[in-house]
CSV table of C-alpha atoms in Angstrom, one decimal:
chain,number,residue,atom,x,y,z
A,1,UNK,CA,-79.3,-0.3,71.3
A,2,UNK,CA,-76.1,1.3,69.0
A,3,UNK,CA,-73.9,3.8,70.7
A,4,UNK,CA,-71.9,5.2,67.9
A,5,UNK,CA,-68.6,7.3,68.1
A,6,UNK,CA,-67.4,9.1,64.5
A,7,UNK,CA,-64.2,10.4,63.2
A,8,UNK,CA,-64.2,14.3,64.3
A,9,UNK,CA,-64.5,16.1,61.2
A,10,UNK,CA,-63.2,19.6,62.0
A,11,UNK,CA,-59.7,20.6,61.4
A,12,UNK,CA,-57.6,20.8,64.3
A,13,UNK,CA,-60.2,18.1,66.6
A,14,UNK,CA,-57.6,15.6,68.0
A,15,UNK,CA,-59.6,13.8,70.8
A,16,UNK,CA,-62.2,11.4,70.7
A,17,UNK,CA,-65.7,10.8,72.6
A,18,UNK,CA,-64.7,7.2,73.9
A,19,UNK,CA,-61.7,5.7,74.8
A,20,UNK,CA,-61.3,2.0,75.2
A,21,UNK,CA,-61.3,1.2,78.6
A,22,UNK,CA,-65.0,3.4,78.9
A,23,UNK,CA,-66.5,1.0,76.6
A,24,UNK,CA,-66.5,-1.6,79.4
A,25,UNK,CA,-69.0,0.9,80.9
A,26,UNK,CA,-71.4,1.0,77.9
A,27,UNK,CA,-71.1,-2.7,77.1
A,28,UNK,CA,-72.0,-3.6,81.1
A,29,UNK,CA,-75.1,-1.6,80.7
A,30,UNK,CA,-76.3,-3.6,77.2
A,31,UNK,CA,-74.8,-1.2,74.7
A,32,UNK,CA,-73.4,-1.5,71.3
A,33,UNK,CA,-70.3,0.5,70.8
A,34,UNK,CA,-69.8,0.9,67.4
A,35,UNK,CA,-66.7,2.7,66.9
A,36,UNK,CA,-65.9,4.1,63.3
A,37,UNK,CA,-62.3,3.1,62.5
A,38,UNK,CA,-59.7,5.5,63.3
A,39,UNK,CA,-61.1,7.9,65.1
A,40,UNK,CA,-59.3,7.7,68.1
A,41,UNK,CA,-56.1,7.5,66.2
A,42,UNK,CA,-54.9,11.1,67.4
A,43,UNK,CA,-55.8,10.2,70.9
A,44,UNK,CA,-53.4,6.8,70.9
A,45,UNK,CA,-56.4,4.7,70.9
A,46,UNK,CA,-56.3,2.6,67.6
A,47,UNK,CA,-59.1,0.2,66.5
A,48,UNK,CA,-57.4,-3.0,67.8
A,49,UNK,CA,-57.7,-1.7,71.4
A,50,UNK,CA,-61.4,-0.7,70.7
A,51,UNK,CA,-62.0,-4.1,69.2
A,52,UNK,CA,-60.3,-5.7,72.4
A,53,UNK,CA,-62.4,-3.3,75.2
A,54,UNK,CA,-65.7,-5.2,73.0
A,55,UNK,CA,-66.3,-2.2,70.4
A,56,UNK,CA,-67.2,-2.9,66.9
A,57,UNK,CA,-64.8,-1.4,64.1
A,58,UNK,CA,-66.8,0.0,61.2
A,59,UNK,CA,-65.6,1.1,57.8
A,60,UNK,CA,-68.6,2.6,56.4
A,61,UNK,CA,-71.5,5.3,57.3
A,62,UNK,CA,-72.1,4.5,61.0
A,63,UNK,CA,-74.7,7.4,62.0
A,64,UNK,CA,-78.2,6.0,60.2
A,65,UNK,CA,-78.1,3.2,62.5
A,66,UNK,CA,-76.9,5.1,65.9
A,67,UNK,CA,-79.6,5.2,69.1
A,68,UNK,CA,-76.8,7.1,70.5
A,69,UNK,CA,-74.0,9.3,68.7
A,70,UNK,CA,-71.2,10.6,71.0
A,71,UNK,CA,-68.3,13.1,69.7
A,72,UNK,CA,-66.3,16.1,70.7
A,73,UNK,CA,-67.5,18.9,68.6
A,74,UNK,CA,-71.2,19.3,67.3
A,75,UNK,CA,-72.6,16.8,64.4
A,76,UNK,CA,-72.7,19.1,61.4
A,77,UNK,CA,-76.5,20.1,59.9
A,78,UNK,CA,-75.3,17.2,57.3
A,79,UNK,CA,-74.6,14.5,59.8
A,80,UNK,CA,-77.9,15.4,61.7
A,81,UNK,CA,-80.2,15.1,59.2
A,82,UNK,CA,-78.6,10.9,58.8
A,83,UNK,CA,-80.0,10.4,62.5
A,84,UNK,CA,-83.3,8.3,63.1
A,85,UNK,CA,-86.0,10.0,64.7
A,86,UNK,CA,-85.4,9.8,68.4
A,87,UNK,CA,-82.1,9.2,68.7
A,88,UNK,CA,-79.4,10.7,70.9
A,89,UNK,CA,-76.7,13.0,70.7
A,90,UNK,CA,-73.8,14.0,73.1
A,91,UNK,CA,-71.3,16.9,72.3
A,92,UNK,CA,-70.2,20.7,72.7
A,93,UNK,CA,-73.3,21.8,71.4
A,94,UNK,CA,-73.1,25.9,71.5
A,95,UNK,CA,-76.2,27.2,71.8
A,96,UNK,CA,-74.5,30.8,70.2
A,97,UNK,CA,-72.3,29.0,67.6
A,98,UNK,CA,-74.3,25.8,66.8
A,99,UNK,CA,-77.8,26.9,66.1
A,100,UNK,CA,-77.3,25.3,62.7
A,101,UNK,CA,-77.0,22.1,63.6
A,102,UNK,CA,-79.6,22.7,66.8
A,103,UNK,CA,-82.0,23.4,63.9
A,104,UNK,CA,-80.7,20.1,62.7
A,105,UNK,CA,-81.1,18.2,65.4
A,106,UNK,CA,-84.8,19.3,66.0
A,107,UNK,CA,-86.2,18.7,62.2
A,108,UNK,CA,-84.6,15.3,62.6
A,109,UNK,CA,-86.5,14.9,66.2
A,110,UNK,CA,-83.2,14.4,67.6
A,111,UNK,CA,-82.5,14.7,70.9
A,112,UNK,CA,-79.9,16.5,71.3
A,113,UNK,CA,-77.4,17.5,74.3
A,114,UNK,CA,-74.7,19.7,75.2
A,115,UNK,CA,-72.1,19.4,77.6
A,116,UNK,CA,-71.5,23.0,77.9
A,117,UNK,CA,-74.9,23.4,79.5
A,118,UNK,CA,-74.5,20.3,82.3
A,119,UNK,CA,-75.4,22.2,85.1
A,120,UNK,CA,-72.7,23.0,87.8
A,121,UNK,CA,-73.8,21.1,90.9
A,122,UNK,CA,-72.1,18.5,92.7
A,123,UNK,CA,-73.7,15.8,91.7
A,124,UNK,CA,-73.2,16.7,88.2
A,125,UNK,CA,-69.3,17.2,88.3
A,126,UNK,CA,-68.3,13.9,87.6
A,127,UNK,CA,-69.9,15.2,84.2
A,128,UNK,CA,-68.8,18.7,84.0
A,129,UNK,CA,-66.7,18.6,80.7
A,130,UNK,CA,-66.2,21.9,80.1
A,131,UNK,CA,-64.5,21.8,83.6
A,132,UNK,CA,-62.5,18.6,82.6
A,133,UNK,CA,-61.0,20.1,79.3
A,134,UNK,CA,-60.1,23.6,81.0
A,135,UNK,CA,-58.2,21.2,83.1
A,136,UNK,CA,-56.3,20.7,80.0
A,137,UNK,CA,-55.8,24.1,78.6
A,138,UNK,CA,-54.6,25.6,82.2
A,139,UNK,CA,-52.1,23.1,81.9
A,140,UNK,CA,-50.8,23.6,78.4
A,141,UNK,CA,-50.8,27.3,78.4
A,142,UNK,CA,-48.4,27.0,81.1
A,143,UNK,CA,-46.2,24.8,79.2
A,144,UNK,CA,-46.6,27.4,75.6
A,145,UNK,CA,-45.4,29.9,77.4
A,146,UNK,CA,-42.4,28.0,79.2
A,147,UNK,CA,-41.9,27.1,75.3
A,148,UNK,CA,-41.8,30.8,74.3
A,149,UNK,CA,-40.0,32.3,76.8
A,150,UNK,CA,-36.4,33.1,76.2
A,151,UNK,CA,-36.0,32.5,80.2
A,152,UNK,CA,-36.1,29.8,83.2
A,153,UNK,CA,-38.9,29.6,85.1
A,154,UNK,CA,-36.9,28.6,88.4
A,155,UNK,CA,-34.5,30.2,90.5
A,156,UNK,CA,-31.1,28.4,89.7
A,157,UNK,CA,-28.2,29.2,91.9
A,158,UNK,CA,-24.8,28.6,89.8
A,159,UNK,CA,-21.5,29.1,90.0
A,160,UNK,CA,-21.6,31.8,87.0
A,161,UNK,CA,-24.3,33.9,89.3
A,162,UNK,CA,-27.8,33.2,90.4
A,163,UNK,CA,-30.6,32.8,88.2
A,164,UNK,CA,-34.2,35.1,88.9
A,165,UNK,CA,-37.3,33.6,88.5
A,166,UNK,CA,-39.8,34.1,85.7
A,167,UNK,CA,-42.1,36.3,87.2
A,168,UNK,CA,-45.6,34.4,85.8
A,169,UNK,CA,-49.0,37.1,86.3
A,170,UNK,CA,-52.5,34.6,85.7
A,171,UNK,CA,-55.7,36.7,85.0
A,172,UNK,CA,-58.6,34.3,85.8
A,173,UNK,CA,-58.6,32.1,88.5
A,174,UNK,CA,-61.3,29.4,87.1
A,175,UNK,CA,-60.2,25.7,86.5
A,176,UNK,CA,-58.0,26.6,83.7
A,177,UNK,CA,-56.4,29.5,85.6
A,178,UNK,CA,-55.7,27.3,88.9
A,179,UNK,CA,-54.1,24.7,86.9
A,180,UNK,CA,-51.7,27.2,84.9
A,181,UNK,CA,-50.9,28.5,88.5
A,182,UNK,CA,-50.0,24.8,90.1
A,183,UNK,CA,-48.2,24.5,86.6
A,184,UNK,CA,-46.4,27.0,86.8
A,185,UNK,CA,-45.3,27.0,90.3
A,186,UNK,CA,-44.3,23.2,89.8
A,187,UNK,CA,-41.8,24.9,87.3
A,188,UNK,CA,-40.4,27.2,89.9
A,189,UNK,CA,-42.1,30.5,88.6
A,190,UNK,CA,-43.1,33.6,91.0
A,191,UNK,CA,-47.1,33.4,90.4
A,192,UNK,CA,-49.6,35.9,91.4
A,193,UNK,CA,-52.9,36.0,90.2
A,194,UNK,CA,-56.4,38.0,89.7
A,195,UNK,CA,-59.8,37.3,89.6
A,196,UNK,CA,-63.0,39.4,89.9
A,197,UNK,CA,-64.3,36.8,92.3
A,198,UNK,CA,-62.7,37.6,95.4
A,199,UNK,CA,-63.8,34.0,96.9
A,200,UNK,CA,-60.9,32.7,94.9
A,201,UNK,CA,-58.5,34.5,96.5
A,202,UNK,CA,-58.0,31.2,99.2
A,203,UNK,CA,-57.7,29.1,96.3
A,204,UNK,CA,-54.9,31.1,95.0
A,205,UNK,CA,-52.8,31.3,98.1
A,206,UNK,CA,-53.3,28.0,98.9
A,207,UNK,CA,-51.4,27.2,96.2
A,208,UNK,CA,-48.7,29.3,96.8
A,209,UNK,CA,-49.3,32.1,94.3
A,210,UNK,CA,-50.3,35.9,95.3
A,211,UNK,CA,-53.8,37.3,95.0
A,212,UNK,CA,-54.1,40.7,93.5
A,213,UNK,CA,-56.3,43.1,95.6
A,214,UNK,CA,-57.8,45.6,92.9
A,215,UNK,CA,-60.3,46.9,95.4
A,216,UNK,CA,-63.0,46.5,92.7
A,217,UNK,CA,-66.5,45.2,93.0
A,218,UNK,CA,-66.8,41.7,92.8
A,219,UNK,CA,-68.3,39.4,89.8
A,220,UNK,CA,-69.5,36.5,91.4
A,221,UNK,CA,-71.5,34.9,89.3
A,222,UNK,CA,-73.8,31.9,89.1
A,223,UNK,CA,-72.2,28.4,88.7
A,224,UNK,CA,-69.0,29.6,89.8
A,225,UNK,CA,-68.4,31.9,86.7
A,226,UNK,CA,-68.1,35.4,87.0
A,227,UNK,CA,-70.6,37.7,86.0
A,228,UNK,CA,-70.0,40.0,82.8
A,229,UNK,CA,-68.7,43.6,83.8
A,230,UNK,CA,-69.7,46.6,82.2
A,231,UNK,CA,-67.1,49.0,80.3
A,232,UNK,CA,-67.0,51.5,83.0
A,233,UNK,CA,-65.4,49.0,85.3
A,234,UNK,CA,-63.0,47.1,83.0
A,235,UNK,CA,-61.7,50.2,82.4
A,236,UNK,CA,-61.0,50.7,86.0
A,237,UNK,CA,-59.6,47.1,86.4
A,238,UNK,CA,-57.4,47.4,83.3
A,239,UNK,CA,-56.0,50.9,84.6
A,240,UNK,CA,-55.5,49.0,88.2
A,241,UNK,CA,-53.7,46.0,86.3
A,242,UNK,CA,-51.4,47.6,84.2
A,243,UNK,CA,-48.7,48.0,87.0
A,244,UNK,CA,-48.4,43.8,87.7
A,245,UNK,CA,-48.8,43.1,83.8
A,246,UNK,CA,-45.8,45.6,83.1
A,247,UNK,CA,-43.3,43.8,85.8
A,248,UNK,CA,-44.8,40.2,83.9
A,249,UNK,CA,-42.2,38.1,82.2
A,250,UNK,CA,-45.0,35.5,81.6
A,251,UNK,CA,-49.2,36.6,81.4
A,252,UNK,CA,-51.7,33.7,80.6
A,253,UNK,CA,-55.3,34.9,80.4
A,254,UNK,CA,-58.0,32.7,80.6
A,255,UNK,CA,-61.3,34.2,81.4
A,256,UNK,CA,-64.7,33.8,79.8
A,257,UNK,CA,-68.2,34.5,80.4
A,258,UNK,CA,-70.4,30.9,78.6
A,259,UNK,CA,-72.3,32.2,75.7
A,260,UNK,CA,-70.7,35.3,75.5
A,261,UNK,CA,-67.4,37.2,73.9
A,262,UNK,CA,-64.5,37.0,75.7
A,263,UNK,CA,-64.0,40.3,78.1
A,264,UNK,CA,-60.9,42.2,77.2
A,265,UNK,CA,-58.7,42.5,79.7
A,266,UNK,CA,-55.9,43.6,78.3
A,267,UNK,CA,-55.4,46.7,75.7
A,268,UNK,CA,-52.7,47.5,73.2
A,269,UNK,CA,-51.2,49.8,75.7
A,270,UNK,CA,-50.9,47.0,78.4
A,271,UNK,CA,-48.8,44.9,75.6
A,272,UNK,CA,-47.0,47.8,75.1
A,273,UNK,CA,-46.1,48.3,78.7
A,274,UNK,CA,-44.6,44.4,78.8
A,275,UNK,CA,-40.7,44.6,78.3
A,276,UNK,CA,-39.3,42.6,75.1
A,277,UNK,CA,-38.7,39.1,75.1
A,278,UNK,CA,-42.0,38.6,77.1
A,279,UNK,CA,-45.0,36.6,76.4
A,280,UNK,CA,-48.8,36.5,76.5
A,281,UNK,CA,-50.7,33.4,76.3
A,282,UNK,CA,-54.7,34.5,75.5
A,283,UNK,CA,-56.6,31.0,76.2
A,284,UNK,CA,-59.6,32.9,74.7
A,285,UNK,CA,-58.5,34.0,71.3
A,286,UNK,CA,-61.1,31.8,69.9
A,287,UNK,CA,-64.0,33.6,71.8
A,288,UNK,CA,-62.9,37.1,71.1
A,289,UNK,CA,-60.1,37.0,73.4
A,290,UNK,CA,-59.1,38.3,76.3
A,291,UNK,CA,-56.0,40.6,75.0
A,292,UNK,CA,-56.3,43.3,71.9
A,293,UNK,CA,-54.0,41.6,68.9
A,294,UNK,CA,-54.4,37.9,69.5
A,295,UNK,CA,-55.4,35.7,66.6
A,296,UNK,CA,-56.4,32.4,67.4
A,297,UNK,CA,-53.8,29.3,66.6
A,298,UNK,CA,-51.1,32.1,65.5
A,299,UNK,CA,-48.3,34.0,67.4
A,300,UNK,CA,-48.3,37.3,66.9
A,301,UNK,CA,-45.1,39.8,68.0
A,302,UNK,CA,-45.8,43.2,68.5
A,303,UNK,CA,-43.4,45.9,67.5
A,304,UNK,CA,-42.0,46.3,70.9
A,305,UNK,CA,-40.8,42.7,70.6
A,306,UNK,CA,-43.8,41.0,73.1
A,307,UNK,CA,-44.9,37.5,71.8
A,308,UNK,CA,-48.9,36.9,72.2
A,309,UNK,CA,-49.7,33.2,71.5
A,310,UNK,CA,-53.7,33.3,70.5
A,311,UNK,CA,-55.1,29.8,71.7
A,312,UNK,CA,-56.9,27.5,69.1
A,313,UNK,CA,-58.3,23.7,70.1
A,314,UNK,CA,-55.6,23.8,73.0
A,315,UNK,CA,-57.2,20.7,74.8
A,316,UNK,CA,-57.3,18.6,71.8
A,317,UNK,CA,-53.4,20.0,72.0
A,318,UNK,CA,-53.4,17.5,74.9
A,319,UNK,CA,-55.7,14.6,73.2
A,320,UNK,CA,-54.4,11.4,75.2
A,321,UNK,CA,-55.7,13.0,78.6
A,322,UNK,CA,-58.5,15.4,77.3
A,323,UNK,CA,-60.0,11.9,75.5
A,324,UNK,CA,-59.6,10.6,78.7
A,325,UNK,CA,-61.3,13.0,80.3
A,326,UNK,CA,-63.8,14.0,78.3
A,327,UNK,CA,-64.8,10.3,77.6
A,328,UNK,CA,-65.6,9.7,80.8
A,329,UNK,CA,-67.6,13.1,81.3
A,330,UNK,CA,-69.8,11.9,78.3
A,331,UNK,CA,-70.1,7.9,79.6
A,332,UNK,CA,-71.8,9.8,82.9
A,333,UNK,CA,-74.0,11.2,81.5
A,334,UNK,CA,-75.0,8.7,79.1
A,335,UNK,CA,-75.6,6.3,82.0
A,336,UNK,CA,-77.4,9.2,83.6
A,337,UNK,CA,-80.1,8.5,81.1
A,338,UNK,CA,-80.1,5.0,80.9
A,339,UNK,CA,-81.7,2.4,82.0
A,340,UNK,CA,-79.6,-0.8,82.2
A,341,UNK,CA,-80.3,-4.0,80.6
A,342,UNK,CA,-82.0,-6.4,83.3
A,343,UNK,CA,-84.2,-9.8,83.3
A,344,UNK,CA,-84.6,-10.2,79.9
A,345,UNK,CA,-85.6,-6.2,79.2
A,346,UNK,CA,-83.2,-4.4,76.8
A,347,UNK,CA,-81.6,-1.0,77.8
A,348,UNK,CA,-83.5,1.8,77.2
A,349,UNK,CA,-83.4,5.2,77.5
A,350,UNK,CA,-85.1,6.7,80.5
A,351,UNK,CA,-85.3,10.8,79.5
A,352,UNK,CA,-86.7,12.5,82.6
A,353,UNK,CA,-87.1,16.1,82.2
A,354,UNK,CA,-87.6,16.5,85.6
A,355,UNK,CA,-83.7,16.0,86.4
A,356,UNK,CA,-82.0,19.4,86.5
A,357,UNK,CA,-78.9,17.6,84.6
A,358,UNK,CA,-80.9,16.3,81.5
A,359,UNK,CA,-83.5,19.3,81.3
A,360,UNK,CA,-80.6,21.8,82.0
A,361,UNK,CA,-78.6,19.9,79.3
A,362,UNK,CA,-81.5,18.8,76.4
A,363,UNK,CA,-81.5,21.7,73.3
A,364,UNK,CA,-83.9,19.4,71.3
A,365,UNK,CA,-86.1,17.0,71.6
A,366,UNK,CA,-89.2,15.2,70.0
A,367,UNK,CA,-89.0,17.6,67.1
A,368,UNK,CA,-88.0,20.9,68.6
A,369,UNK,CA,-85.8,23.1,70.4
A,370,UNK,CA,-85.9,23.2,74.4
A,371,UNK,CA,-86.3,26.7,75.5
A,372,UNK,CA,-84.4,29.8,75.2
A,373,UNK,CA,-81.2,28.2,76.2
């Protein structure tokens, strides 16, 4: 059986669905890893390395021949229509932005699945990209708006006078927020932090960072995401916030509700209350975003001098780690489905619904679409 990875078409997509020391993994269980060439180029893998890990190097069309097709962002209506009946996809699949090629998939009698729908349980973490590649963009914001700044982020004692600390406020306190707060205190920043899950609170402190007591109802959510809020209450929470956002040298925002717009959590008139010089770093732009003016993969300044960077494909900003990553979410999960090669029997695909991480994760299959997912 073929696993095949393609060049990611979309502009802006710099990681890749396998690097080369996964395919070991595929190979072990009787896998062909085909690997069309250059398509971890971005990601510092080149074909020779494949071609080393066991991978074959293909020039021309590799998807007609695929059991298995493995990438980053969704197979375009085009590319699914190419696919055999019955084989397999892996990728962000968005059941909101995607339905396209979900309709795609299904005509084909594709099986296809998303990682943004892996369920959130323990045993399906080591799988969990969309937890893997917030990772990534926690991390990066931190560094954008170190970049943007026009101060220090530590406290530097000199002999022309003692340098304050950048005073760094993190709205959000999911995977991405945590890791902008550990990034940011590694740079020597003041951190302090809000999240409408209260429960997060010990995760904040722990890492040296203040937790923001709004004395608001709590979100808690299923699978660890918070639960959307209605307008009455944001109103409250942005009236609450304004205070810490106006004493901000650095805000990075980063929350996000799956399937749905970004909530806003920050208005014109909270920009307006940030002093000049400062920046905002809206991890959501692409979703909505999470602050009024943001455009995604642009830097807009406001009037009163404020600098909002709107986030666009940040992890693949990162694409040597989030390949890393992400490849070995996607190998996980393939293996979750397989069954190895073994006394003369080929590997084979073993789909069984009845495994919340493959039925929670399946959008199509044997000619049509899964559920109301």
């Amino acid at each position: 059986m073929r696993v095949v990875v393609p060049k990611e078409i979309k502009d802006g997509e710099k990681r890749v669905a396998l690097v080369p020391d996964v395919i070991n993994k595929l190979t072990r269980l009787g896998f062909d890893v085909v690997i069309e060439s250059g398509a971890g180029v971005h990601s510092q893998a080149v074909d020779a390395e494949y071609k080393a890990a066991g991978a074959t190097i293909s020039d021309g069309e590799v998807l007609s021949t695929a059991d298995a097709v493995l990438s980053v962002q969704p197979l375009t209506p085009a590319q699914m229509g190419k696919l055999k009946k019955g084989a397999i996809t892996i990728s962000f699949l968005s059941p909101v932005t995607a339905v396209d090629s979900i309709d795609a998939a299904a005509s084909a009698g594709v099986t296809a699945f998303s990682l943004e729908l892996v369920p959130r349980i323990s045993r399906a973490q080591s799988m969990d990209a969309l937890t893997s590649q917030a990772l990534c963009a926690g991390y990066r914001a931190v560094l954008v708006g170190a970049e943007l700044s026009p101060r220090f982020f530590p406290m530097l004692m000199t002999a022309a006078g003692t340098v304050t600390p950048a005073q760094v406020l993190v709205l959000g306190a999911g995977v991405a927020g945590l890791q902008a707060i550990a990034t940011a205190r590694r740079l020597g920043a003041v951190v302090s932090a809000y999240d409408v899950r209260p429960a997060s609170a010990d995760e904040v402190r722990s890492m040296g960072a203040t937790f923001i007591e709004l004395e608001l109802e709590s979100l808690e959510g299923s699978g660890g995401y918070a639960r959307e809020m209605t307008e009455d209450r944001a109103a409250k929470q942005r009236d609450l916030l304004t205070p810490y956002i106006a004493k901000s040298h650095i805000v990075i925002t980063t929350a996000a509700v799956p399937g749905r717009q970004a909530p806003r959590l920050m208005t014109q008139a909270m920009v307006d209350s940030m002093g000049p010089g400062t920046v905002i770093v809206d991890l959501a732009a692409e979703t909505g975003g999470n602050v009024e003016g943001s455009k995604p993969g642009e830097i807009v300044i406001t009037s009163g001098g404020v600098k909002i960077w709107g986030g666009k494909d940040v992890p693949s900003q990162l694409p040597f780690h989030a390949s890393f990553l992400y490849s070995r979410n996607v190998v996980n999960l393939l293996t979750l489905m397989t069954t190895a090669a073994k006394e003369g029997e080929p590997v084979a695909f073993n789909l069984n619904f009845e495994d919340e991480i493959i039925n929670g994760s399946a959008l199509t299959h044997a000619g049509s679409r899964r559920g109301d997912k």
